[in-house]
mmCIF file of C-alpha atoms in Angstrom:
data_model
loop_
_atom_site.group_PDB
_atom_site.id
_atom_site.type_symbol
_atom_site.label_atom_id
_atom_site.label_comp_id
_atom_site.label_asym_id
_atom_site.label_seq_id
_atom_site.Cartn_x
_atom_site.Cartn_y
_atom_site.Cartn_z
ATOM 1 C CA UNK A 1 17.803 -141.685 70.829
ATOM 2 C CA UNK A 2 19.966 -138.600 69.935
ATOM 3 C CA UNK A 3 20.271 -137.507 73.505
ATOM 4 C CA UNK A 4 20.746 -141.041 74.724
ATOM 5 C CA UNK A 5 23.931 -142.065 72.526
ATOM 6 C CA UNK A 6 25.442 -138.555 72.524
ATOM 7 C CA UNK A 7 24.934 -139.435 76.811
ATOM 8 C CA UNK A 8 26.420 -142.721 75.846
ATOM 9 C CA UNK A 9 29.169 -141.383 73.784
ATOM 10 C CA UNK A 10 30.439 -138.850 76.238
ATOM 11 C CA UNK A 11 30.724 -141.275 78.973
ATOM 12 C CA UNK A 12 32.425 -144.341 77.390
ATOM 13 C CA UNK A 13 34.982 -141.788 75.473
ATOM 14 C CA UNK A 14 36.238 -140.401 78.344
ATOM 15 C CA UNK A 15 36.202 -143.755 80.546
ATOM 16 C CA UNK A 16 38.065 -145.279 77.609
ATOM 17 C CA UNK A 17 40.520 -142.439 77.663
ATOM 18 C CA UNK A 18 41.244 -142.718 81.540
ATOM 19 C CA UNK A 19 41.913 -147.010 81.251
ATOM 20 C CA UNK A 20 43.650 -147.040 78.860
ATOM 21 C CA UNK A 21 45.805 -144.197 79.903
ATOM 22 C CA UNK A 22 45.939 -146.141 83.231
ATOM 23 C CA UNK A 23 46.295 -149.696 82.121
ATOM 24 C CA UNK A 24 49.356 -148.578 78.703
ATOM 25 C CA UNK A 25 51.022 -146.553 81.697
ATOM 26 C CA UNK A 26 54.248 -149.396 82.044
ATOM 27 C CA UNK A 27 54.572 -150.433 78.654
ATOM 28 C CA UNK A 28 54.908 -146.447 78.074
ATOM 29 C CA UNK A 29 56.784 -145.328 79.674
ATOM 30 C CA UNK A 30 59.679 -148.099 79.488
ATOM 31 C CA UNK A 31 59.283 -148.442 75.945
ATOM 32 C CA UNK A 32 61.071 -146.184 73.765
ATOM 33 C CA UNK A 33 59.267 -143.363 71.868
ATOM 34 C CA UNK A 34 59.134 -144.463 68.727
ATOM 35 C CA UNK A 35 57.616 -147.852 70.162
ATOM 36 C CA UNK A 36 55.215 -146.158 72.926
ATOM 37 C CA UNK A 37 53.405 -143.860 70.100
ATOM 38 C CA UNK A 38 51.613 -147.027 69.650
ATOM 39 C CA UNK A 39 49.518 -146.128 72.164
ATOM 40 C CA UNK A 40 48.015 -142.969 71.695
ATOM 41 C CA UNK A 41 47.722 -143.708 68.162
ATOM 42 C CA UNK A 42 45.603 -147.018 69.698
ATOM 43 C CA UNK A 43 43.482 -144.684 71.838
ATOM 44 C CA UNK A 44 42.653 -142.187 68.773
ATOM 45 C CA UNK A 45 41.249 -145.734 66.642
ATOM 46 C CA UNK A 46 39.279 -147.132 69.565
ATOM 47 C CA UNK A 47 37.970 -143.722 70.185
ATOM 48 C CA UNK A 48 36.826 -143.250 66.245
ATOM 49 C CA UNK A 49 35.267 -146.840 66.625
ATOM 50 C CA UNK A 50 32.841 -146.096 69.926
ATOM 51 C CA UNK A 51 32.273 -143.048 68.127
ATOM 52 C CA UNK A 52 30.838 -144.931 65.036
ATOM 53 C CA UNK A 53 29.288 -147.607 67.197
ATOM 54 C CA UNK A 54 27.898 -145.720 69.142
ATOM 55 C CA UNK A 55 27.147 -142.130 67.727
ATOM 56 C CA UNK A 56 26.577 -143.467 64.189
ATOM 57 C CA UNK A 57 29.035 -141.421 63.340
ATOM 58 C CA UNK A 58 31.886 -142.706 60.521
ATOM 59 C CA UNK A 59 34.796 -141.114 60.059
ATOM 60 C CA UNK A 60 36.359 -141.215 56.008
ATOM 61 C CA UNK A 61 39.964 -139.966 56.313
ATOM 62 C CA UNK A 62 41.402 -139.509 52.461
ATOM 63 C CA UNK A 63 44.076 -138.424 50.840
ATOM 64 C CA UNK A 64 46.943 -140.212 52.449
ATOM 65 C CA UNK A 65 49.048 -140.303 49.070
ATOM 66 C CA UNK A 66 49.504 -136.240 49.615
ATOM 67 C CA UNK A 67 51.620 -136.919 52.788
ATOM 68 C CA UNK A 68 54.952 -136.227 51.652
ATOM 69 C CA UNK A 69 58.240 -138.239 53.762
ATOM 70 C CA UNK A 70 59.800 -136.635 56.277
ATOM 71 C CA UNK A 71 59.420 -132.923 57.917
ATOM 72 C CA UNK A 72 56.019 -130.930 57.221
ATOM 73 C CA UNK A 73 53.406 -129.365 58.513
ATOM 74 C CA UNK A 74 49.837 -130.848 59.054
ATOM 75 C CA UNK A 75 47.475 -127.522 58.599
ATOM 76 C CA UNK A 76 43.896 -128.895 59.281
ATOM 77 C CA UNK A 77 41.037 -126.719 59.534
ATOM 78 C CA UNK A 78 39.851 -126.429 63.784
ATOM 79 C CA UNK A 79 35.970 -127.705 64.413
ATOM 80 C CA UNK A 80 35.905 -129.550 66.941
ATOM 81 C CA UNK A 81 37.856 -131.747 68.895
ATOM 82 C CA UNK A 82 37.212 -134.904 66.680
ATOM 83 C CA UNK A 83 40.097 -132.963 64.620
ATOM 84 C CA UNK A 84 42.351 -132.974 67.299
ATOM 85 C CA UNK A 85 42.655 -136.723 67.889
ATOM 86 C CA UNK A 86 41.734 -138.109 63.898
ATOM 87 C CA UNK A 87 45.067 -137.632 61.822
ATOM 88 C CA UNK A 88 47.936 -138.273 64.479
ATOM 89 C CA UNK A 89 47.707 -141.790 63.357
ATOM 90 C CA UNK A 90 48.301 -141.416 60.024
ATOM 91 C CA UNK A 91 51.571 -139.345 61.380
ATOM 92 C CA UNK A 92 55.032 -141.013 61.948
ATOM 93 C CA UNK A 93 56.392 -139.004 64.853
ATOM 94 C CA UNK A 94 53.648 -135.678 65.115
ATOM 95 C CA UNK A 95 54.450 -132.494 67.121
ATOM 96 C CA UNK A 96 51.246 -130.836 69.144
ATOM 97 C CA UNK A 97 51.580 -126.906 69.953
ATOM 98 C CA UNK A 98 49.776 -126.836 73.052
ATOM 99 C CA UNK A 99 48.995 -124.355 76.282
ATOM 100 C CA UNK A 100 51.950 -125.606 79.099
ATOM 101 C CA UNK A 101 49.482 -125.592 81.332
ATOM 102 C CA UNK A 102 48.522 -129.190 80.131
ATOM 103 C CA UNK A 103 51.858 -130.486 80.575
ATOM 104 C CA UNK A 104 50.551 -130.117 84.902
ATOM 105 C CA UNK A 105 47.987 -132.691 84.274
ATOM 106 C CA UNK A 106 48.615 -136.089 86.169
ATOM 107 C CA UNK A 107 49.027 -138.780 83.369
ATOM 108 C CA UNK A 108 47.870 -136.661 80.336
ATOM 109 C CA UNK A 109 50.804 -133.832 81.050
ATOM 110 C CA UNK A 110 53.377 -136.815 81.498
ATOM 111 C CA UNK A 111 52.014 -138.725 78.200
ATOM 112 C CA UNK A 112 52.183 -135.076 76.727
ATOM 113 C CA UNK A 113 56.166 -134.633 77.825
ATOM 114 C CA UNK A 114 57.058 -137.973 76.459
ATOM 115 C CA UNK A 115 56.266 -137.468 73.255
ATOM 116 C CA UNK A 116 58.320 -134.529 73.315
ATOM 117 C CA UNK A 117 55.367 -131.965 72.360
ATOM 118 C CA UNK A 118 55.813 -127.998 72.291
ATOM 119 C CA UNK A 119 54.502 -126.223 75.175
ATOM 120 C CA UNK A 120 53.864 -122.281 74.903
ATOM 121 C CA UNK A 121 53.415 -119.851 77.665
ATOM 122 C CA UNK A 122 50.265 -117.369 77.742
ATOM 123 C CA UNK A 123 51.542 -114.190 76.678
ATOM 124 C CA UNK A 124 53.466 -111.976 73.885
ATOM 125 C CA UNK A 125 52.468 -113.977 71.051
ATOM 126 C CA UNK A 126 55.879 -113.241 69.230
ATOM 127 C CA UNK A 127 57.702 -114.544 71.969
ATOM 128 C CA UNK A 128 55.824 -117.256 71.671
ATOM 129 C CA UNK A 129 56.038 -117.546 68.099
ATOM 130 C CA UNK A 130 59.463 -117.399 68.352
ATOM 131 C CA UNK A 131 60.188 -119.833 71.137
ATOM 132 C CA UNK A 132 58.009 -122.479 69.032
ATOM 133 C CA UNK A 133 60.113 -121.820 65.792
ATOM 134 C CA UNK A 134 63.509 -122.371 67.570
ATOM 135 C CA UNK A 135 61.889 -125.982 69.616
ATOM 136 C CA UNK A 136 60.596 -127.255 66.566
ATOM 137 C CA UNK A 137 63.582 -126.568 64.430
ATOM 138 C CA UNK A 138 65.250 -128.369 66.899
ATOM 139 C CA UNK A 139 62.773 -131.560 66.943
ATOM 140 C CA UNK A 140 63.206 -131.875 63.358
ATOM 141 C CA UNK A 141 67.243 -132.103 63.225
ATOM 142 C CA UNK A 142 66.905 -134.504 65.790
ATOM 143 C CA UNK A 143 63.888 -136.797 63.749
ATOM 144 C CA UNK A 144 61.795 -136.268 60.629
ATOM 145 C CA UNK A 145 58.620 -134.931 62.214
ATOM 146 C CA UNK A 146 55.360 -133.546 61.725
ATOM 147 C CA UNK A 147 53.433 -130.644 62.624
ATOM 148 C CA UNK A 148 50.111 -130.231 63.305
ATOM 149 C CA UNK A 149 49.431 -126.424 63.514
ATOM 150 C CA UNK A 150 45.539 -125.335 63.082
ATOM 151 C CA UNK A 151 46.119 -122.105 61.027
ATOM 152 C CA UNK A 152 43.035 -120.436 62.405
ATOM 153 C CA UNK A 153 44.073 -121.095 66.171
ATOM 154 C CA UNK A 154 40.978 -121.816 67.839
ATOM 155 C CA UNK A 155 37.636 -123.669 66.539
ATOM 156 C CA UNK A 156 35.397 -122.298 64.494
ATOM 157 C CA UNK A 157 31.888 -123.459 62.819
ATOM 158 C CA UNK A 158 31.552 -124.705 59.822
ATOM 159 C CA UNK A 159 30.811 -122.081 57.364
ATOM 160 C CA UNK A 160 32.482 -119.701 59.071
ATOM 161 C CA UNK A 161 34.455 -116.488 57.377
ATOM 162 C CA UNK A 162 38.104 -117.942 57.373
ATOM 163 C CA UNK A 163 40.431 -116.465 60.196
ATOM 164 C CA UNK A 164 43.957 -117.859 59.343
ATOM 165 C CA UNK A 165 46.650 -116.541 61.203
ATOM 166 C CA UNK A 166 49.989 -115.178 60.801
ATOM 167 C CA UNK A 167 51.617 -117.726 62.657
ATOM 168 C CA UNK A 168 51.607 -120.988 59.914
ATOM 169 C CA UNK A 169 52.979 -118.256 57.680
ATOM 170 C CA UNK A 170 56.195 -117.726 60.205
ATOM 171 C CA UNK A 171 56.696 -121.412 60.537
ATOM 172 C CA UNK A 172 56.325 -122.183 56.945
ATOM 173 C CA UNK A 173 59.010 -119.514 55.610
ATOM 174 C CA UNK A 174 61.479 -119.982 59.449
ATOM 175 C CA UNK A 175 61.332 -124.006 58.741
ATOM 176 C CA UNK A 176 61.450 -124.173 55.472
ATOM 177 C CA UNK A 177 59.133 -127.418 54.873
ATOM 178 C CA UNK A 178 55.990 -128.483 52.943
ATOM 179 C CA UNK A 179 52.780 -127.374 54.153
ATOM 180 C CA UNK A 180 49.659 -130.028 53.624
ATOM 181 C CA UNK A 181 46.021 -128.466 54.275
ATOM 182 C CA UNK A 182 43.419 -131.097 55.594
ATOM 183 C CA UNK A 183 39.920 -130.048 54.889
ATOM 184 C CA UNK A 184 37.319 -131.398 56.795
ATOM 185 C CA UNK A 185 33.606 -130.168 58.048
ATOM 186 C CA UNK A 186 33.278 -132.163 61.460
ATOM 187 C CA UNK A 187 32.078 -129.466 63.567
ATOM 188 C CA UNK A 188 28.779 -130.917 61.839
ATOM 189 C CA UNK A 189 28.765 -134.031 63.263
ATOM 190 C CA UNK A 190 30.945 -133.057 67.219
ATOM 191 C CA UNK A 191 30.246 -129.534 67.350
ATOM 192 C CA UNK A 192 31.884 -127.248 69.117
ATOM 193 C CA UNK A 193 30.690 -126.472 73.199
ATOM 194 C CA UNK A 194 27.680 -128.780 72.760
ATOM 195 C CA UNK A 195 27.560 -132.612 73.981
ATOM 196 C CA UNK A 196 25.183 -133.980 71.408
ATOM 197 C CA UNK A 197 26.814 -136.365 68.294
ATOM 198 C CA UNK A 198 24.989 -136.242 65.319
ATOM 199 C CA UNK A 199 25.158 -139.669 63.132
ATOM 200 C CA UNK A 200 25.854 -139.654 59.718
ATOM 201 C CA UNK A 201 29.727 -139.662 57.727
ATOM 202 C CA UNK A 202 32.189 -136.979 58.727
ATOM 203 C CA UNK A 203 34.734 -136.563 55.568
ATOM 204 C CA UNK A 204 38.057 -135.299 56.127
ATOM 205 C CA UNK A 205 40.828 -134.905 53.212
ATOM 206 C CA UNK A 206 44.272 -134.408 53.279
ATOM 207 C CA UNK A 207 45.236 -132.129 50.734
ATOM 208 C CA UNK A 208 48.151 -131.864 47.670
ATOM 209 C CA UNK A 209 51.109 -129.942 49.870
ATOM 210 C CA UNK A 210 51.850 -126.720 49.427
ATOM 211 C CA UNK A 211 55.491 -126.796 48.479
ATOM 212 C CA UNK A 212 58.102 -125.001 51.092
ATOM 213 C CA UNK A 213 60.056 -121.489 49.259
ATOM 214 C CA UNK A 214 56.654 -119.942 48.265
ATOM 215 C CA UNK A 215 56.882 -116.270 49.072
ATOM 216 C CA UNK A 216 54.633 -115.478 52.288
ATOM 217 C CA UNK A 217 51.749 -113.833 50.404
ATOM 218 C CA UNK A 218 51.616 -116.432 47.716
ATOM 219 C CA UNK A 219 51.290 -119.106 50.572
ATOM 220 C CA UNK A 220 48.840 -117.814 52.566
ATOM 221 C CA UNK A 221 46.538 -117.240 49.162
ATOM 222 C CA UNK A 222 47.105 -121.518 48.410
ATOM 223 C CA UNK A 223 46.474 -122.298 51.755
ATOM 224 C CA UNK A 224 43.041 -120.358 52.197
ATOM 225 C CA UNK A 225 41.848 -120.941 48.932
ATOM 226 C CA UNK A 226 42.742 -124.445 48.435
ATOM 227 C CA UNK A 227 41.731 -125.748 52.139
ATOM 228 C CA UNK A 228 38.432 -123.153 52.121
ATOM 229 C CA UNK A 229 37.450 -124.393 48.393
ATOM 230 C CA UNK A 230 37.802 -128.383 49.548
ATOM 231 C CA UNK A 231 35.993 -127.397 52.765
ATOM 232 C CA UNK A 232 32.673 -125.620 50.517
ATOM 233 C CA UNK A 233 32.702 -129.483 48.531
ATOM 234 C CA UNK A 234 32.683 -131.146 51.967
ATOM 235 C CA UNK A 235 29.941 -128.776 53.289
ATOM 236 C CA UNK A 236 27.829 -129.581 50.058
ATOM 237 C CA UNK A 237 28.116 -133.251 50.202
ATOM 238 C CA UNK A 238 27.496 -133.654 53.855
ATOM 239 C CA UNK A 239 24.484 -131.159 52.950
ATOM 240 C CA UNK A 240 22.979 -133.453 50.446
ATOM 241 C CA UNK A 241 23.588 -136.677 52.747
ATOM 242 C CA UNK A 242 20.875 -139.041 52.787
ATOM 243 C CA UNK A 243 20.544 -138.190 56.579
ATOM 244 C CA UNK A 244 22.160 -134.637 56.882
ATOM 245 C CA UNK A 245 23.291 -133.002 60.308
ATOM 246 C CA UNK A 246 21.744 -130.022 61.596
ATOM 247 C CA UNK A 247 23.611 -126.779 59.507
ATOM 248 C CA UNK A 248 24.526 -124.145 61.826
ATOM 249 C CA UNK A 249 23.597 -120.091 60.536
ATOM 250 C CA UNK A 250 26.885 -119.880 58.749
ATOM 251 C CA UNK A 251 26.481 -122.868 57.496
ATOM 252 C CA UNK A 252 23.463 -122.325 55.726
ATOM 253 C CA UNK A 253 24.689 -118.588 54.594
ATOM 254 C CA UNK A 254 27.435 -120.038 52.780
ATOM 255 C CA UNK A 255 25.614 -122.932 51.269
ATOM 256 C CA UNK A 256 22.817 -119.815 49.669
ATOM 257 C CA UNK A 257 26.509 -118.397 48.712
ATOM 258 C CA UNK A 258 27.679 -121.390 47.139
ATOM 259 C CA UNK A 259 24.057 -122.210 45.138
ATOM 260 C CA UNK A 260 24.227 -121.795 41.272
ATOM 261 C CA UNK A 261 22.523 -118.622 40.160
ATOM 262 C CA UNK A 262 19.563 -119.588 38.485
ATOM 263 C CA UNK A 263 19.875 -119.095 34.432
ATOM 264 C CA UNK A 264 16.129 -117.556 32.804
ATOM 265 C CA UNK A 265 14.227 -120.783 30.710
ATOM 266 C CA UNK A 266 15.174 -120.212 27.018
ATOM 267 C CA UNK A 267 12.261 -119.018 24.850
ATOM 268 C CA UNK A 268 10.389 -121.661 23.598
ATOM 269 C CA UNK A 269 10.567 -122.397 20.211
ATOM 270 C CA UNK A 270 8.280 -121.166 17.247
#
């Protein structure tokens, strides 16, 4: 039955993706932007409700009160690509760093350029760095918006050593805006290069934000030990699920990690 709805799952997400991307094309595209992020933001619920329907897989999204108004950062941990879609509908007007390359796509590319997104091109990664600082400071004195920035850059398993980046670092001290982690442990549940969906509860949490002026060593210390520390509690709880999903290797190493050291019995009493 595992093979059979992951089979299932595939198929109808990426059918559902290509209709709708089809059938929302005119009311898009005339509408103005504000108005046409109603559909994308339609596409990510309908997607997270075949997945539940029929993966078995729910998705608990919490912490909504720790979105601040206005300009910040979204810095969720990278898993899978369940993380990529989940939290732009809890966004007003989000911002997506993302390869140009995708911008060439028929339909997706022109959805992409709509929304106004960031493209990069493949290269020096402070030229890069750079050209992203100077488009999004220009996105957000045009309109509060939000970025979504993965701080370790590409996805990683669950239990993995954290890799974060120098870039969120840049972009938090050159912008001057709050910072809110999102801890999550879906790679679980949608792993990473594999097409099986495991059933079960994936919990994601958006966390207090980080406030902007921080000096650049203080901030990257909050952001891994605040988002990595939420993470281990996710990891535990998903762990001890009535129906748990297969743990990866690092998964299991840093559950031993995180296991109480066993105290010696007292002496008995006399």
């Amino acid at each position: 039955m595992l093979l059979i709805r992951s089979l299932a799952f595939n198929l109808v997400f990426y059918v559902n993706l290509i209709v709708q991307m089809i059938l929302w094309t005119p009311y898009y595209f005339l509408s103005p932007r504000h108005r046409a992020w109603f559909v994308p933001k339609f596409w990510s619920r309908t997607s997270m409700w075949l997945y539940d329907k029929i993966a078995g897989t729910k998705s608990e999204i919490t912490g909504q009160e720790n979105l601040p108004e206005g300009s910040f950062i979204l810095a969720p941990k990278h898993q899978s690509f369940w993380d990529a879609i989940a939290f732009f509908p809890f966004l007003q007007d989000p911002i997506y760093i993302l390869k140009r390359e995708l911008t060439w796509i028929p339909f997706f590319g022109w959805y992409i350029l709509k929304m106004r997104m960031i493209p990069v091109d493949r290269g020096s990664r402070s030229k890069a760095l750079k050209a992203v600082v100077a488009a999004t400071r220009q996105e957000l004195a045009r309109n509060p918006r939000q970025l979504i920035i993965y701080p370790e850059g590409t996805r990683r398993a669950p239990g993995d050593e954290p890799a974060y980046k120098y870039g969120i670092v840049e972009l938090y001290t050159q912008l001057g805006i709050p910072v809110v982690p999102v801890a999550h442990v879906a790679g679980l549940y949608w792993p990473r290069r594999k097409f099986l969906r495991y059933p079960g509860t994936i919990k994601a949490r958006f966390l207090p934000p980080i406030p902007a002026g921080l000096g650049k060593e203080e901030f990257m210390e909050r952001l891994i030990g605040e988002t990595e520390a939420a993470c281990d509690q996710l990891l535990v709880e998903a762990s001890q699920a009535p129906n748990p999903p297969p743990l990866p290797p690092m998964a299991e190493k840093r559950l031993r990690e995180l296991a109480p050291i066993p105290q010696p019995e007292p002496p008995p009493d006399r």
